[in-house]
Every structure is written in structure tokens, then in C-alpha cells.
Amino acid sequence: MIVEPIPYSTRFKNYIQEIKNIYVYKEKIHIPFLVVVVGQACTLKCADCANLTPYAPTESKSYDQNKINKDLKKILEVAEIDLIQIQGGEPFCYSSLDKLLKELPTDQKIRIATNGTLIPTENVLNLLKERKAEVRISDYGLPQYVEKVKNLVEKLKQKEIIYSLYHFTMRDGSWIDFGGRYMLSEKNKRIVDDRYWTCSFGRNCLTLEDSILGYCSRSTIAPKIQGYKYRRSDYLMLDKIQNKNIFRWNLVNYTYKKHPMKCCRYCHGMKGKMVKPAIQLQD
């Protein structure tokens, strides 16, 4: 079934209210949720990875921590973020995770999204406890990962760190096939629009990766893997805007005037078939 997008009148009303909040009431931009990708390096090679992580180029495996913190500081100067989710790849194999956590504001709510295969360093564990951060563990429900997840959970309990088990979008452990590396471009605009407006990720998972702000964590890496160019209207390039007021204006426009992206042509969205989770690619 093809759905109609959120009515323009509704989106425009929300946009005008946000403009009033910023320029009349002098409030910051409100961002409910921001994903921060620290790098695409991962302990697993999942065949149906939504973010195509096994195919990420070498230069995307780990991003500069100072650059990430600089970008976050730039956003936080003009916006309030309810929750920052740090993810990869696998964030617990990111060597500068402790430095990244230390430089985030002490009152910022943080969540780490992990596949549960690694126990972080003692330093990172102590920081997570100190910051009252949540660790969200992906529960694949597969025997080969049970022991590793159990070990991580025990360590988090010992440290009195908040944690949760994530059962994915359908709540039953199954994954959605968002489309592979060589997925062909969809030419029908109506189908592409439908993919976006029915996709909870594209509408709700604003993502920062390598100084690029995109509507979801697939959109920020997919062009490098699937072989098409970044369309500037689909992203906010943080390193291209230096003036604070101009950046604030661009950020509110970007977050409140959402639209289907070029990457939606190369992604099934929530319309993909259901598949078994974490099936590993063979070397």
C-alpha cells in the first residue's frame, strides 16, 4: 500500500512554531534524538546489516574523536538534544570512546548501542557509570552470541550501569532487509516517497557521521558504498558552515523540512522482507 506523506500543512505548522521558539522566545532548537557514528569498524560482518557496515571503506572505519566532539559542540551551541546514541560499527572497539565521553556535557543523556560481543575497557565502564549512560545491547537471539551477551550484562551489573536488550523494529529479533550493496536505483518517485514516509529510521534517526548530518545512519555512509554521489539537499555538511547564526538557521530548516533522500532510491525502507538476524558473511 502506498501512503501519503505527512501533510505539508502539519510540517509547516511545526516548522513555524520552532522558528518562533528560536527567534521570539530565544530557545534552542529541539532535537529529540541524535545518532553519532564513531566509525564503521565492527566485530561482526552481518550480511543484512542495515548500514552496509561490512562494505565500508577503510577511511570510514574510525573517525577522529576531536572532530566528532567539535561537531557535537557546534550542534549543542544552538540545540538541545534529548538523547545522543553513540554507535558504529561497534562502538566498544572505538579506541577513543573514553575521550569522546569525557568531552560531552555532563548533563547530556547518552546511550551506547552495542552488538554485545565486546566488554569495554575499565576506563570506559567507569565513565559510563559516572555519566549514568545506558548501554543498549542488540539481542540477536542466536546461541553463538548468548555467552558474550551474558558476560557483558554481568559486567554492567557489577558496575551498576544501566542497560537494556534491544529486539529490533519488529520486537521479535528479526531484521528487515533494507537492501544490499548492489541494489538498483528505484525510478518511481511515488515509491521512493512511500519508502521514506513509512520509514521510522528516516524520519526519526537524525545521524552525525564524519561531519555530515543525515536523516538516518544508512544515509550518511551508503553513497560511499553503493556508488552514488551525496546530494547536497539531502545533508547538512557541518564543516561547510562556520557562522553560528547561519548554521542555526540551516539546522532548523534541515530538521523540520524533512524529505525523501536520494539514498531512499537504494533502500527498501520498512518495506523490505523479514530476515534472520546477524547471518555472517563468509571470508
mmCIF file of N, CA, C and O in Angstrom, residues 55-142:
data_model
loop_
_atom_site.group_PDB
_atom_site.id
_atom_site.type_symbol
_atom_site.label_atom_id
_atom_site.label_comp_id
_atom_site.label_asym_id
_atom_site.label_seq_id
_atom_site.Cartn_x
_atom_site.Cartn_y
_atom_site.Cartn_z
ATOM 1 N N TYR A 55 30.950 -3.371 4.240
ATOM 2 C CA TYR A 55 31.490 -2.880 2.974
ATOM 3 C C TYR A 55 32.075 -1.475 3.072
ATOM 4 O O TYR A 55 32.474 -0.888 2.066
ATOM 5 N N ALA A 56 32.119 -0.934 4.281
ATOM 6 C CA ALA A 56 32.595 0.447 4.457
ATOM 7 C C ALA A 56 34.069 0.558 4.084
ATOM 8 O O ALA A 56 34.866 -0.340 4.379
ATOM 9 N N PRO A 57 34.453 1.664 3.436
ATOM 10 C CA PRO A 57 35.863 1.846 3.074
ATOM 11 C C PRO A 57 36.742 2.023 4.309
ATOM 12 O O PRO A 57 36.262 2.384 5.388
ATOM 13 N N THR A 58 38.009 1.764 4.156
ATOM 14 C CA THR A 58 38.963 1.807 5.273
ATOM 15 C C THR A 58 38.936 3.147 6.001
ATOM 16 O O THR A 58 38.985 3.194 7.241
ATOM 17 N N GLU A 59 38.831 4.236 5.251
ATOM 18 C CA GLU A 59 38.867 5.566 5.878
ATOM 19 C C GLU A 59 37.641 5.851 6.746
ATOM 20 O O GLU A 59 37.622 6.821 7.516
ATOM 21 N N SER A 60 36.624 5.013 6.643
ATOM 22 C CA SER A 60 35.418 5.195 7.442
ATOM 23 C C SER A 60 35.376 4.287 8.675
ATOM 24 O O SER A 60 34.414 4.318 9.431
ATOM 25 N N LYS A 61 36.415 3.500 8.870
ATOM 26 C CA LYS A 61 36.420 2.548 9.985
ATOM 27 C C LYS A 61 36.469 3.250 11.340
ATOM 28 O O LYS A 61 35.891 2.787 12.325
ATOM 29 N N SER A 62 37.178 4.383 11.416
ATOM 30 C CA SER A 62 37.304 5.107 12.682
ATOM 31 C C SER A 62 37.454 6.596 12.392
ATOM 32 O O SER A 62 38.314 6.984 11.596
ATOM 33 N N TYR A 63 36.605 7.403 13.020
ATOM 34 C CA TYR A 63 36.643 8.843 12.787
ATOM 35 C C TYR A 63 37.384 9.567 13.912
ATOM 36 O O TYR A 63 37.422 9.092 15.049
ATOM 37 N N ASP A 64 37.946 10.702 13.562
ATOM 38 C CA ASP A 64 38.730 11.484 14.520
ATOM 39 C C ASP A 64 37.869 11.966 15.683
ATOM 40 O O ASP A 64 36.861 12.639 15.473
ATOM 41 N N GLN A 65 38.259 11.605 16.889
ATOM 42 C CA GLN A 65 37.476 11.943 18.087
ATOM 43 C C GLN A 65 37.363 13.455 18.285
ATOM 44 O O GLN A 65 36.308 13.976 18.657
ATOM 45 N N ASN A 66 38.442 14.185 18.039
ATOM 46 C CA ASN A 66 38.400 15.640 18.203
ATOM 47 C C ASN A 66 37.398 16.276 17.242
ATOM 48 O O ASN A 66 36.697 17.232 17.587
ATOM 49 N N LYS A 67 37.325 15.730 16.049
ATOM 50 C CA LYS A 67 36.393 16.236 15.047
ATOM 51 C C LYS A 67 34.948 15.956 15.461
ATOM 52 O O LYS A 67 34.066 16.803 15.309
ATOM 53 N N ILE A 68 34.705 14.755 16.010
ATOM 54 C CA ILE A 68 33.356 14.412 16.469
ATOM 55 C C ILE A 68 32.920 15.353 17.582
ATOM 56 O O ILE A 68 31.807 15.898 17.558
ATOM 57 N N ASN A 69 33.794 15.545 18.578
ATOM 58 C CA ASN A 69 33.447 16.434 19.690
ATOM 59 C C ASN A 69 33.257 17.875 19.228
ATOM 60 O O ASN A 69 32.381 18.591 19.733
ATOM 61 N N LYS A 70 34.051 18.304 18.255
ATOM 62 C CA LYS A 70 33.903 19.651 17.705
ATOM 63 C C LYS A 70 32.541 19.807 17.030
ATOM 64 O O LYS A 70 31.850 20.826 17.205
ATOM 65 N N ASP A 71 32.141 18.798 16.271
ATOM 66 C CA ASP A 71 30.838 18.832 15.593
ATOM 67 C C ASP A 71 29.694 18.839 16.604
ATOM 68 O O ASP A 71 28.707 19.569 16.447
ATOM 69 N N LEU A 72 29.815 18.014 17.646
ATOM 70 C CA LEU A 72 28.769 17.960 18.671
ATOM 71 C C LEU A 72 28.668 19.282 19.423
ATOM 72 O O LEU A 72 27.569 19.754 19.733
ATOM 73 N N LYS A 73 29.801 19.876 19.716
ATOM 74 C CA LYS A 73 29.802 21.172 20.389
ATOM 75 C C LYS A 73 29.098 22.215 19.533
ATOM 76 O O LYS A 73 28.323 23.046 20.036
ATOM 77 N N LYS A 74 29.348 22.167 18.245
ATOM 78 C CA LYS A 74 28.728 23.107 17.310
ATOM 79 C C LYS A 74 27.211 22.951 17.316
ATOM 80 O O LYS A 74 26.466 23.947 17.313
ATOM 81 N N ILE A 75 26.740 21.710 17.336
ATOM 82 C CA ILE A 75 25.293 21.458 17.360
ATOM 83 C C ILE A 75 24.696 21.879 18.700
ATOM 84 O O ILE A 75 23.647 22.525 18.762
ATOM 85 N N LEU A 76 25.384 21.526 19.794
ATOM 86 C CA LEU A 76 24.857 21.802 21.132
ATOM 87 C C LEU A 76 24.854 23.292 21.481
ATOM 88 O O LEU A 76 24.167 23.710 22.409
ATOM 89 N N GLU A 77 25.603 24.083 20.746
ATOM 90 C CA GLU A 77 25.566 25.538 20.950
ATOM 91 C C GLU A 77 24.232 26.134 20.530
ATOM 92 O O GLU A 77 23.818 27.173 21.039
ATOM 93 N N VAL A 78 23.550 25.469 19.611
ATOM 94 C CA VAL A 78 22.285 26.012 19.092
ATOM 95 C C VAL A 78 21.105 25.075 19.317
ATOM 96 O O VAL A 78 19.971 25.414 18.982
ATOM 97 N N ALA A 79 21.358 23.883 19.863
ATOM 98 C CA ALA A 79 20.284 22.898 20.005
ATOM 99 C C ALA A 79 20.377 22.153 21.330
ATOM 100 O O ALA A 79 21.466 21.993 21.894
ATOM 101 N N GLU A 80 19.231 21.716 21.803
ATOM 102 C CA GLU A 80 19.160 20.811 22.939
ATOM 103 C C GLU A 80 18.785 19.429 22.417
ATOM 104 O O GLU A 80 17.811 19.288 21.680
ATOM 105 N N ILE A 81 19.556 18.429 22.802
ATOM 106 C CA ILE A 81 19.336 17.062 22.323
ATOM 107 C C ILE A 81 18.876 16.208 23.500
ATOM 108 O O ILE A 81 19.579 16.085 24.504
ATOM 109 N N ASP A 82 17.707 15.610 23.370
ATOM 110 C CA ASP A 82 17.187 14.777 24.458
ATOM 111 C C ASP A 82 18.074 13.563 24.699
ATOM 112 O O ASP A 82 18.357 13.217 25.845
ATOM 113 N N LEU A 83 18.507 12.908 23.615
ATOM 114 C CA LEU A 83 19.310 11.697 23.748
ATOM 115 C C LEU A 83 20.300 11.586 22.603
ATOM 116 O O LEU A 83 19.930 11.704 21.434
ATOM 117 N N ILE A 84 21.571 11.363 22.951
ATOM 118 C CA ILE A 84 22.607 11.074 21.962
ATOM 119 C C ILE A 84 22.919 9.584 22.022
ATOM 120 O O ILE A 84 23.261 9.055 23.081
ATOM 121 N N GLN A 85 22.789 8.914 20.881
ATOM 122 C CA GLN A 85 23.117 7.485 20.804
ATOM 123 C C GLN A 85 24.428 7.314 20.056
ATOM 124 O O GLN A 85 24.527 7.644 18.868
ATOM 125 N N ILE A 86 25.434 6.793 20.742
ATOM 126 C CA ILE A 86 26.743 6.558 20.145
ATOM 127 C C ILE A 86 26.779 5.136 19.599
ATOM 128 O O ILE A 86 26.496 4.177 20.311
ATOM 129 N N GLN A 87 27.125 5.005 18.313
ATOM 130 C CA GLN A 87 27.141 3.684 17.701
ATOM 131 C C GLN A 87 28.215 3.597 16.617
ATOM 132 O O GLN A 87 28.915 4.567 16.341
ATOM 133 N N GLY A 88 28.337 2.408 16.017
ATOM 134 C CA GLY A 88 29.310 2.189 14.973
ATOM 135 C C GLY A 88 28.609 1.738 13.700
ATOM 136 O O GLY A 88 27.543 2.251 13.380
ATOM 137 N N GLY A 89 29.131 0.668 13.072
ATOM 138 C CA GLY A 89 30.037 -0.320 13.598
ATOM 139 C C GLY A 89 29.745 -0.734 15.039
ATOM 140 O O GLY A 89 28.634 -0.734 15.497
ATOM 141 N N GLU A 90 30.804 -1.096 15.704
ATOM 142 C CA GLU A 90 30.743 -1.469 17.114
ATOM 143 C C GLU A 90 31.493 -0.422 17.937
ATOM 144 O O GLU A 90 32.721 -0.334 17.855
ATOM 145 N N PRO A 91 30.770 0.397 18.722
ATOM 146 C CA PRO A 91 31.410 1.500 19.440
ATOM 147 C C PRO A 91 32.428 1.072 20.493
ATOM 148 O O PRO A 91 33.348 1.834 20.803
ATOM 149 N N PHE A 92 32.300 -0.157 21.032
ATOM 150 C CA PHE A 92 33.246 -0.583 22.059
ATOM 151 C C PHE A 92 34.599 -0.990 21.485
ATOM 152 O O PHE A 92 35.529 -1.284 22.240
ATOM 153 N N CYS A 93 34.739 -1.008 20.160
ATOM 154 C CA CYS A 93 36.072 -1.209 19.589
ATOM 155 C C CYS A 93 36.671 0.122 19.110
ATOM 156 O O CYS A 93 37.727 0.150 18.493
ATOM 157 N N TYR A 94 35.972 1.226 19.428
ATOM 158 C CA TYR A 94 36.482 2.567 19.096
ATOM 159 C C TYR A 94 37.459 2.997 20.187
ATOM 160 O O TYR A 94 37.077 3.170 21.350
ATOM 161 N N SER A 95 38.714 3.157 19.848
ATOM 162 C CA SER A 95 39.775 3.367 20.839
ATOM 163 C C SER A 95 39.681 4.696 21.586
ATOM 164 O O SER A 95 40.250 4.834 22.672
ATOM 165 N N SER A 96 38.966 5.662 21.020
ATOM 166 C CA SER A 96 38.871 6.982 21.666
ATOM 167 C C SER A 96 37.512 7.218 22.317
ATOM 168 O O SER A 96 37.137 8.365 22.579
ATOM 169 N N LEU A 97 36.789 6.145 22.597
ATOM 170 C CA LEU A 97 35.456 6.299 23.185
ATOM 171 C C LEU A 97 35.511 7.012 24.529
ATOM 172 O O LEU A 97 34.656 7.839 24.835
ATOM 173 N N ASP A 98 36.535 6.721 25.339
ATOM 174 C CA ASP A 98 36.647 7.366 26.644
ATOM 175 C C ASP A 98 36.840 8.875 26.503
ATOM 176 O O ASP A 98 36.222 9.669 27.218
ATOM 177 N N LYS A 99 37.671 9.293 25.564
ATOM 178 C CA LYS A 99 37.908 10.723 25.341
ATOM 179 C C LYS A 99 36.647 11.416 24.839
ATOM 180 O O LYS A 99 36.343 12.546 25.237
ATOM 181 N N LEU A 100 35.908 10.731 23.961
ATOM 182 C CA LEU A 100 34.653 11.281 23.441
ATOM 183 C C LEU A 100 33.662 11.504 24.576
ATOM 184 O O LEU A 100 33.041 12.571 24.675
ATOM 185 N N LEU A 101 33.512 10.517 25.452
ATOM 186 C CA LEU A 101 32.575 10.613 26.567
ATOM 187 C C LEU A 101 32.966 11.734 27.534
ATOM 188 O O LEU A 101 32.101 12.466 28.029
ATOM 189 N N LYS A 102 34.249 11.871 27.797
ATOM 190 C CA LYS A 102 34.730 12.881 28.735
ATOM 191 C C LYS A 102 34.393 14.300 28.283
ATOM 192 O O LYS A 102 34.150 15.186 29.110
ATOM 193 N N GLU A 103 34.391 14.523 26.977
ATOM 194 C CA GLU A 103 34.199 15.874 26.458
ATOM 195 C C GLU A 103 32.740 16.257 26.229
ATOM 196 O O GLU A 103 32.448 17.412 25.916
ATOM 197 N N LEU A 104 31.831 15.299 26.391
ATOM 198 C CA LEU A 104 30.412 15.624 26.254
ATOM 199 C C LEU A 104 29.921 16.321 27.516
ATOM 200 O O LEU A 104 30.410 16.049 28.613
ATOM 201 N N PRO A 105 28.954 17.232 27.403
ATOM 202 C CA PRO A 105 28.423 17.927 28.589
ATOM 203 C C PRO A 105 27.944 16.925 29.645
ATOM 204 O O PRO A 105 27.358 15.888 29.306
ATOM 205 N N THR A 106 28.197 17.228 30.898
ATOM 206 C CA THR A 106 27.891 16.293 31.975
ATOM 207 C C THR A 106 26.400 16.036 32.137
ATOM 208 O O THR A 106 26.000 15.005 32.682
ATOM 209 N N ASP A 107 25.549 16.962 31.677
ATOM 210 C CA ASP A 107 24.102 16.779 31.816
ATOM 211 C C ASP A 107 23.457 16.178 30.565
ATOM 212 O O ASP A 107 22.234 16.044 30.493
ATOM 213 N N GLN A 108 24.287 15.792 29.586
ATOM 214 C CA GLN A 108 23.749 15.237 28.350
ATOM 215 C C GLN A 108 23.409 13.763 28.530
ATOM 216 O O GLN A 108 24.230 12.963 28.980
ATOM 217 N N LYS A 109 22.197 13.358 28.162
ATOM 218 C CA LYS A 109 21.789 11.957 28.238
ATOM 219 C C LYS A 109 22.430 11.190 27.090
ATOM 220 O O LYS A 109 22.356 11.608 25.931
ATOM 221 N N ILE A 110 23.043 10.042 27.422
ATOM 222 C CA ILE A 110 23.830 9.282 26.453
ATOM 223 C C ILE A 110 23.403 7.816 26.450
ATOM 224 O O ILE A 110 23.087 7.242 27.493
ATOM 225 N N ARG A 111 23.430 7.217 25.261
ATOM 226 C CA ARG A 111 23.208 5.783 25.129
ATOM 227 C C ARG A 111 24.249 5.206 24.170
ATOM 228 O O ARG A 111 24.571 5.830 23.153
ATOM 229 N N ILE A 112 24.764 4.035 24.510
ATOM 230 C CA ILE A 112 25.698 3.328 23.642
ATOM 231 C C ILE A 112 24.968 2.141 23.025
ATOM 232 O O ILE A 112 24.379 1.328 23.749
ATOM 233 N N ALA A 113 24.986 2.019 21.702
ATOM 234 C CA ALA A 113 24.343 0.890 21.015
ATOM 235 C C ALA A 113 25.420 -0.114 20.618
ATOM 236 O O ALA A 113 26.265 0.174 19.773
ATOM 237 N N THR A 114 25.403 -1.288 21.242
ATOM 238 C CA THR A 114 26.441 -2.297 21.017
ATOM 239 C C THR A 114 25.843 -3.623 20.561
ATOM 240 O O THR A 114 24.680 -3.924 20.865
ATOM 241 N N ASN A 115 26.649 -4.411 19.870
ATOM 242 C CA ASN A 115 26.186 -5.749 19.475
ATOM 243 C C ASN A 115 26.447 -6.790 20.563
ATOM 244 O O ASN A 115 26.129 -7.966 20.401
ATOM 245 N N GLY A 116 27.052 -6.368 21.671
ATOM 246 C CA GLY A 116 27.214 -7.242 22.825
ATOM 247 C C GLY A 116 28.371 -8.211 22.757
ATOM 248 O O GLY A 116 28.506 -9.085 23.618
ATOM 249 N N THR A 117 29.250 -8.073 21.764
ATOM 250 C CA THR A 117 30.345 -9.031 21.596
ATOM 251 C C THR A 117 31.618 -8.617 22.322
ATOM 252 O O THR A 117 32.552 -9.406 22.415
ATOM 253 N N LEU A 118 31.671 -7.389 22.818
ATOM 254 C CA LEU A 118 32.869 -6.895 23.499
ATOM 255 C C LEU A 118 32.534 -6.349 24.880
ATOM 256 O O LEU A 118 31.467 -5.762 25.080
ATOM 257 N N ILE A 119 33.459 -6.519 25.806
ATOM 258 C CA ILE A 119 33.365 -5.846 27.099
ATOM 259 C C ILE A 119 34.285 -4.631 27.023
ATOM 260 O O ILE A 119 35.469 -4.768 26.705
ATOM 261 N N PRO A 120 33.761 -3.428 27.275
ATOM 262 C CA PRO A 120 34.598 -2.229 27.162
ATOM 263 C C PRO A 120 35.693 -2.183 28.214
ATOM 264 O O PRO A 120 35.664 -2.943 29.199
ATOM 265 N N THR A 121 36.632 -1.286 28.023
ATOM 266 C CA THR A 121 37.732 -1.134 28.975
ATOM 267 C C THR A 121 37.202 -0.640 30.319
ATOM 268 O O THR A 121 36.099 -0.093 30.424
ATOM 269 N N GLU A 122 38.007 -0.827 31.347
ATOM 270 C CA GLU A 122 37.629 -0.393 32.695
ATOM 271 C C GLU A 122 37.382 1.110 32.734
ATOM 272 O O GLU A 122 36.462 1.589 33.409
ATOM 273 N N ASN A 123 38.198 1.845 32.000
ATOM 274 C CA ASN A 123 38.046 3.302 31.953
ATOM 275 C C ASN A 123 36.698 3.697 31.365
ATOM 276 O O ASN A 123 35.997 4.571 31.888
ATOM 277 N N VAL A 124 36.305 3.044 30.256
ATOM 278 C CA VAL A 124 35.023 3.332 29.623
ATOM 279 C C VAL A 124 33.879 2.926 30.549
ATOM 280 O O VAL A 124 32.890 3.664 30.699
ATOM 281 N N LEU A 125 33.998 1.779 31.195
ATOM 282 C CA LEU A 125 32.961 1.333 32.127
ATOM 283 C C LEU A 125 32.749 2.346 33.243
ATOM 284 O O LEU A 125 31.604 2.682 33.592
ATOM 285 N N ASN A 126 33.834 2.856 33.785
ATOM 286 C CA ASN A 126 33.728 3.842 34.868
ATOM 287 C C ASN A 126 33.074 5.128 34.394
ATOM 288 O O ASN A 126 32.279 5.745 35.118
ATOM 289 N N LEU A 127 33.390 5.527 33.167
ATOM 290 C CA LEU A 127 32.785 6.734 32.601
ATOM 291 C C LEU A 127 31.292 6.546 32.350
ATOM 292 O O LEU A 127 30.494 7.449 32.594
ATOM 293 N N LEU A 128 30.926 5.365 31.885
ATOM 294 C CA LEU A 128 29.512 5.080 31.640
ATOM 295 C C LEU A 128 28.717 5.144 32.945
ATOM 296 O O LEU A 128 27.606 5.681 32.989
ATOM 297 N N LYS A 129 29.296 4.601 34.006
ATOM 298 C CA LYS A 129 28.639 4.659 35.308
ATOM 299 C C LYS A 129 28.540 6.097 35.804
ATOM 300 O O LYS A 129 27.488 6.544 36.272
ATOM 301 N N GLU A 130 29.640 6.811 35.681
ATOM 302 C CA GLU A 130 29.693 8.205 36.136
ATOM 303 C C GLU A 130 28.684 9.075 35.390
ATOM 304 O O GLU A 130 28.030 9.938 35.991
ATOM 305 N N ARG A 131 28.536 8.828 34.078
ATOM 306 C CA ARG A 131 27.641 9.638 33.260
ATOM 307 C C ARG A 131 26.192 9.151 33.281
ATOM 308 O O ARG A 131 25.329 9.726 32.633
ATOM 309 N N LYS A 132 25.957 8.035 34.005
ATOM 310 C CA LYS A 132 24.622 7.428 34.032
ATOM 311 C C LYS A 132 24.122 7.111 32.615
ATOM 312 O O LYS A 132 22.947 7.266 32.283
ATOM 313 N N ALA A 133 25.063 6.675 31.779
ATOM 314 C CA ALA A 133 24.743 6.339 30.391
ATOM 315 C C ALA A 133 24.082 4.964 30.325
ATOM 316 O O ALA A 133 24.315 4.099 31.173
ATOM 317 N N GLU A 134 23.254 4.776 29.312
ATOM 318 C CA GLU A 134 22.607 3.484 29.086
ATOM 319 C C GLU A 134 23.385 2.711 28.020
ATOM 320 O O GLU A 134 23.859 3.303 27.043
ATOM 321 N N VAL A 135 23.516 1.418 28.211
ATOM 322 C CA VAL A 135 24.100 0.544 27.197
ATOM 323 C C VAL A 135 22.965 -0.277 26.601
ATOM 324 O O VAL A 135 22.308 -1.041 27.305
ATOM 325 N N ARG A 136 22.710 -0.098 25.309
ATOM 326 C CA ARG A 136 21.659 -0.845 24.624
ATOM 327 C C ARG A 136 22.293 -1.995 23.862
ATOM 328 O O ARG A 136 23.078 -1.788 22.949
ATOM 329 N N ILE A 137 21.960 -3.224 24.262
ATOM 330 C CA ILE A 137 22.585 -4.420 23.691
ATOM 331 C C ILE A 137 21.648 -5.056 22.669
ATOM 332 O O ILE A 137 20.509 -5.395 22.993
ATOM 333 N N SER A 138 22.123 -5.225 21.455
ATOM 334 C CA SER A 138 21.321 -5.889 20.428
ATOM 335 C C SER A 138 21.189 -7.374 20.769
ATOM 336 O O SER A 138 22.193 -8.067 20.968
ATOM 337 N N ASP A 139 19.956 -7.821 20.862
ATOM 338 C CA ASP A 139 19.699 -9.224 21.188
ATOM 339 C C ASP A 139 19.326 -9.979 19.906
ATOM 340 O O ASP A 139 18.210 -9.887 19.413
ATOM 341 N N TYR A 140 20.298 -10.730 19.361
ATOM 342 C CA TYR A 140 20.066 -11.467 18.131
ATOM 343 C C TYR A 140 19.334 -12.785 18.385
ATOM 344 O O TYR A 140 18.841 -13.417 17.448
ATOM 345 N N GLY A 141 19.308 -13.220 19.648
ATOM 346 C CA GLY A 141 18.621 -14.457 19.991
ATOM 347 C C GLY A 141 19.295 -15.684 19.409
ATOM 348 O O GLY A 141 18.657 -16.722 19.226
ATOM 349 N N LEU A 142 20.589 -15.586 19.089
ATOM 350 C CA LEU A 142 21.322 -16.688 18.471
ATOM 351 C C LEU A 142 22.278 -17.324 19.474
ATOM 352 O O LEU A 142 22.952 -16.610 20.232
#
